[in-house]
């Protein structure tokens, strides 16, 4: 049964508004981190799609982000989202100081911490558990794909086993998890993308983030495009997004269905520049199909 009305999926924006009684906006923050597959401890160069800013090209500081976003949403409250690189890859004393500082700003009501599945040692898990008791928190894990061969190709430098261990440890501490997947990775078929979504759903995340692979200037994947890295068309992307939504349990919150890349860095696909058209296309396709998040599960 479609319980989401015209939107047809479990939007994180709607969920947060129901929880806090007003619009909740994420502040994209740069905590000054690096990554273990950049500094040589696991690898170098980072994931092949990752920009020099560590996939946080729009990140800044808390006061700067609040000044910027409060113009558009003057009555909003905020989640401090530590976005780029690996935001648990530091001593706990530094993490504590950063998180406490972020929460000290008026209007900041929670934290979102983006990290790698292999960067959650026991002391960091304990710190996350402590903050989870006193604020609204989720931890975002960059899985990208459940296909281990693709994982090697994109220089992920962590495994599904790492992901499974991280999810289990976070669930054990009742910490919300959000899993990030990228669609259209080199060599992946439609079934590979659906398999990644099913795999993610089987681990009972609080939320999921989906977006199209971006080819950006200065990234290793740019050398593979277009010959070894054909990209999905907008029509193909919308179709696979709808397929994925239909197989996701309805309690999973949807945090992203498309993504942005800096205009000056984006090589392809050009259609991702029109985010509004992509989101409208997803809504129109779900309506055309008569489907919604979880509709495939109604028949299982």
XYZ file of C-alpha atoms in Angstrom:
300
model
C 0.000 0.000 0.000
C 1.260 3.475 -0.866
C 1.461 5.328 2.459
C 3.468 8.265 1.078
C 0.876 10.101 -0.998
C 1.931 11.830 -4.195
C 5.667 11.658 -3.452
C 5.526 7.818 -3.480
C 8.624 7.257 -1.309
C 9.799 7.809 2.266
C 11.527 11.172 1.978
C 14.007 12.069 4.730
C 12.751 15.661 4.563
C 9.227 14.564 5.447
C 10.521 12.237 8.173
C 12.578 14.992 9.819
C 9.748 17.525 9.644
C 7.497 15.026 11.430
C 10.187 14.441 14.077
C 11.080 18.084 14.762
C 7.976 19.991 13.696
C 9.796 22.205 11.198
C 12.100 22.039 8.200
C 15.466 20.441 8.957
C 18.389 21.432 6.718
C 21.792 19.759 6.499
C 24.918 21.888 6.878
C 27.617 20.401 4.619
C 30.800 20.667 6.669
C 34.493 20.206 6.010
C 36.128 18.773 9.136
C 39.626 18.835 7.651
C 39.974 15.052 7.328
C 41.691 12.775 4.842
C 41.079 9.132 3.928
C 43.001 5.862 4.439
C 43.031 5.164 0.716
C 44.596 8.561 0.100
C 47.260 8.733 2.812
C 48.800 5.327 2.007
C 47.522 3.350 4.978
C 45.161 1.445 2.643
C 45.875 2.970 -0.744
C 46.570 6.181 -2.599
C 44.608 8.383 -4.945
C 41.228 7.782 -3.321
C 38.212 6.204 -5.001
C 38.479 6.823 -8.726
C 35.362 9.035 -8.823
C 36.318 11.175 -5.813
C 37.236 14.825 -6.377
C 40.136 16.628 -4.751
C 37.659 17.899 -2.148
C 36.737 14.360 -1.144
C 33.173 14.512 -2.499
C 32.533 17.580 -0.392
C 32.893 20.289 -3.024
C 30.112 22.372 -1.446
C 31.234 21.901 2.182
C 32.174 24.773 4.496
C 31.989 25.826 8.147
C 28.949 25.838 10.441
C 28.522 29.649 10.656
C 29.070 30.123 6.924
C 26.559 27.419 6.054
C 23.969 28.781 8.502
C 24.349 32.308 7.085
C 23.889 30.960 3.571
C 20.949 28.637 4.237
C 19.058 30.821 6.693
C 18.363 33.275 3.875
C 16.307 30.617 2.119
C 14.870 28.908 5.215
C 14.851 31.434 8.068
C 12.823 29.184 10.389
C 14.762 25.953 9.808
C 16.844 23.933 12.244
C 20.026 22.139 11.229
C 21.871 18.862 11.151
C 25.651 19.287 11.082
C 26.750 16.974 8.265
C 30.464 16.149 8.258
C 30.639 15.235 4.593
C 33.935 15.093 2.776
C 36.625 12.440 3.093
C 36.409 10.101 6.146
C 34.960 11.828 9.185
C 35.883 9.246 11.816
C 39.492 8.972 10.665
C 41.034 10.881 13.575
C 41.714 10.540 17.318
C 38.551 10.581 19.433
C 39.664 13.794 21.177
C 39.568 15.638 17.872
C 36.243 14.079 16.873
C 34.673 14.982 20.219
C 35.817 18.589 19.934
C 34.483 18.952 16.373
C 31.110 17.395 17.138
C 30.617 19.346 20.357
C 31.513 22.598 18.611
C 29.019 21.897 15.815
C 26.247 21.153 18.317
C 26.999 24.344 20.239
C 25.598 26.585 17.480
C 21.983 27.734 17.937
C 19.581 25.738 15.826
C 21.838 22.694 15.344
C 19.807 19.713 16.546
C 21.807 16.744 15.302
C 24.831 15.243 13.580
C 25.397 13.241 10.401
C 28.828 11.632 10.107
C 30.001 10.334 6.709
C 32.699 7.689 6.927
C 34.073 4.409 5.616
C 32.983 1.017 6.968
C 36.600 0.212 7.906
C 37.096 3.385 9.970
C 35.004 2.589 13.032
C 37.398 1.308 15.711
C 36.045 0.499 19.170
C 36.879 3.906 20.679
C 35.075 5.729 17.844
C 32.040 3.470 18.215
C 31.958 4.297 21.921
C 32.089 8.013 21.132
C 29.313 7.679 18.569
C 27.216 5.779 21.094
C 27.744 8.590 23.613
C 26.637 11.276 21.131
C 23.732 9.118 19.982
C 22.371 9.226 23.543
C 22.364 13.028 23.639
C 21.504 14.155 20.109
C 19.884 13.034 16.862
C 22.596 11.167 14.974
C 23.173 9.049 11.941
C 26.343 7.550 10.468
C 26.640 7.444 6.690
C 28.640 4.571 5.211
C 30.047 4.747 1.695
C 29.361 1.294 0.255
C 28.894 2.472 -3.391
C 28.370 -1.113 -4.659
C 28.014 -4.633 -3.299
C 29.973 -6.013 -6.256
C 33.444 -6.768 -4.894
C 35.050 -6.678 -8.357
C 33.641 -3.191 -8.955
C 34.887 -2.248 -5.493
C 38.421 -3.158 -6.545
C 38.062 -1.303 -9.842
C 36.983 1.921 -8.139
C 39.801 1.642 -5.558
C 37.338 1.414 -2.662
C 39.977 -0.325 -0.526
C 37.404 -1.903 1.776
C 35.203 -4.973 1.469
C 31.633 -6.107 1.966
C 32.878 -7.880 5.090
C 33.989 -4.494 6.460
C 30.555 -3.072 5.651
C 28.734 -5.941 7.336
C 30.863 -5.615 10.481
C 30.267 -1.850 10.609
C 26.508 -2.219 10.190
C 26.365 -4.869 12.910
C 28.387 -2.733 15.340
C 26.241 0.358 14.696
C 22.979 -1.594 14.992
C 24.189 -3.095 18.267
C 24.504 0.454 19.633
C 21.145 1.581 18.170
C 22.900 4.111 15.936
C 21.057 5.057 12.747
C 22.825 4.164 9.522
C 22.574 5.665 6.045
C 24.171 3.792 3.134
C 25.494 5.503 0.025
C 25.272 3.803 -3.380
C 26.448 5.080 -6.762
C 24.632 3.965 -9.912
C 26.359 3.596 -13.268
C 29.800 2.521 -12.032
C 32.089 1.121 -14.775
C 31.071 -2.329 -15.960
C 27.975 -2.592 -13.792
C 24.723 -3.887 -15.227
C 21.211 -2.998 -14.147
C 21.098 -6.239 -12.157
C 24.343 -5.281 -10.364
C 22.721 -2.015 -9.268
C 19.562 -3.770 -8.096
C 21.689 -6.364 -6.287
C 23.481 -3.561 -4.402
C 20.124 -2.122 -3.356
C 18.846 -5.522 -2.190
C 22.087 -6.157 -0.304
C 21.825 -2.771 1.391
C 18.183 -3.289 2.320
C 19.007 -6.679 3.845
C 21.151 -4.884 6.432
C 18.231 -2.754 7.657
C 19.611 0.780 7.292
C 17.755 3.831 8.565
C 18.296 5.453 5.179
C 19.807 5.166 1.734
C 21.453 7.647 -0.635
C 21.439 7.057 -4.381
C 23.008 9.062 -7.131
C 24.452 8.801 -10.602
C 28.168 8.456 -11.182
C 29.701 11.850 -11.982
C 32.800 12.076 -14.139
C 34.706 15.119 -12.938
C 37.887 16.834 -14.031
C 40.961 15.776 -12.111
C 39.603 12.373 -11.055
C 41.076 9.034 -12.188
C 37.754 7.993 -13.716
C 38.003 10.867 -16.186
C 40.709 8.871 -17.989
C 38.264 5.977 -18.487
C 35.498 8.134 -19.971
C 33.913 7.544 -22.395
C 35.495 4.390 -23.865
C 35.709 2.319 -20.663
C 33.044 4.153 -18.720
C 29.780 4.517 -20.652
C 27.197 6.390 -18.611
C 23.480 5.920 -18.134
C 21.100 8.217 -19.940
C 18.616 10.163 -17.831
C 15.839 7.816 -18.971
C 17.873 4.746 -17.959
C 18.774 6.296 -14.621
C 15.167 7.198 -13.796
C 14.089 3.667 -14.704
C 16.634 1.970 -12.426
C 15.916 4.403 -9.565
C 12.237 3.464 -9.746
C 13.131 -0.242 -9.814
C 15.227 0.250 -6.684
C 12.563 2.241 -4.841
C 10.032 -0.500 -5.531
C 12.197 -3.127 -3.800
C 13.140 -1.070 -0.719
C 11.173 -1.643 2.515
C 8.989 1.339 3.324
C 10.667 2.114 6.651
C 13.940 3.032 4.893
C 14.242 6.809 4.489
C 15.368 8.140 1.105
C 18.082 10.766 1.521
C 19.017 11.358 -2.096
C 17.815 10.319 -5.535
C 20.208 12.406 -7.593
C 23.296 14.466 -6.846
C 25.103 17.663 -7.680
C 28.611 18.229 -8.987
C 30.365 21.593 -9.365
C 29.542 22.968 -12.787
C 33.148 23.848 -13.494
C 34.331 20.277 -12.727
C 31.576 18.159 -14.260
C 32.506 16.384 -17.489
C 29.474 14.097 -17.698
C 26.622 13.264 -17.622
C 25.397 16.707 -18.546
C 21.771 15.878 -17.699
C 22.605 15.739 -13.970
C 22.860 19.523 -14.023
C 19.049 19.646 -14.159
C 18.213 18.111 -10.785
C 14.610 19.297 -10.946
C 14.029 17.437 -14.221
C 15.480 14.212 -12.791
C 13.329 14.319 -9.653
C 10.220 15.173 -11.679
C 11.031 12.326 -14.044
C 11.209 9.862 -11.140
C 7.839 11.016 -9.836
C 6.268 10.794 -13.277
C 7.648 7.312 -13.898
C 6.416 5.977 -10.549
C 3.011 7.464 -11.276
C 2.999 5.990 -14.788
C 3.842 2.559 -13.380
C 1.392 2.894 -10.509
C 4.196 1.943 -8.120
C 5.878 3.340 -4.981
C 8.588 2.498 -2.468
C 8.180 -1.102 -1.399
C 5.477 -1.934 -3.933
C 7.384 -4.979 -5.218
C 7.508 -6.317 -1.655
C 3.692 -6.298 -1.421
C 3.690 -9.427 -3.550
C 6.453 -11.335 -1.754
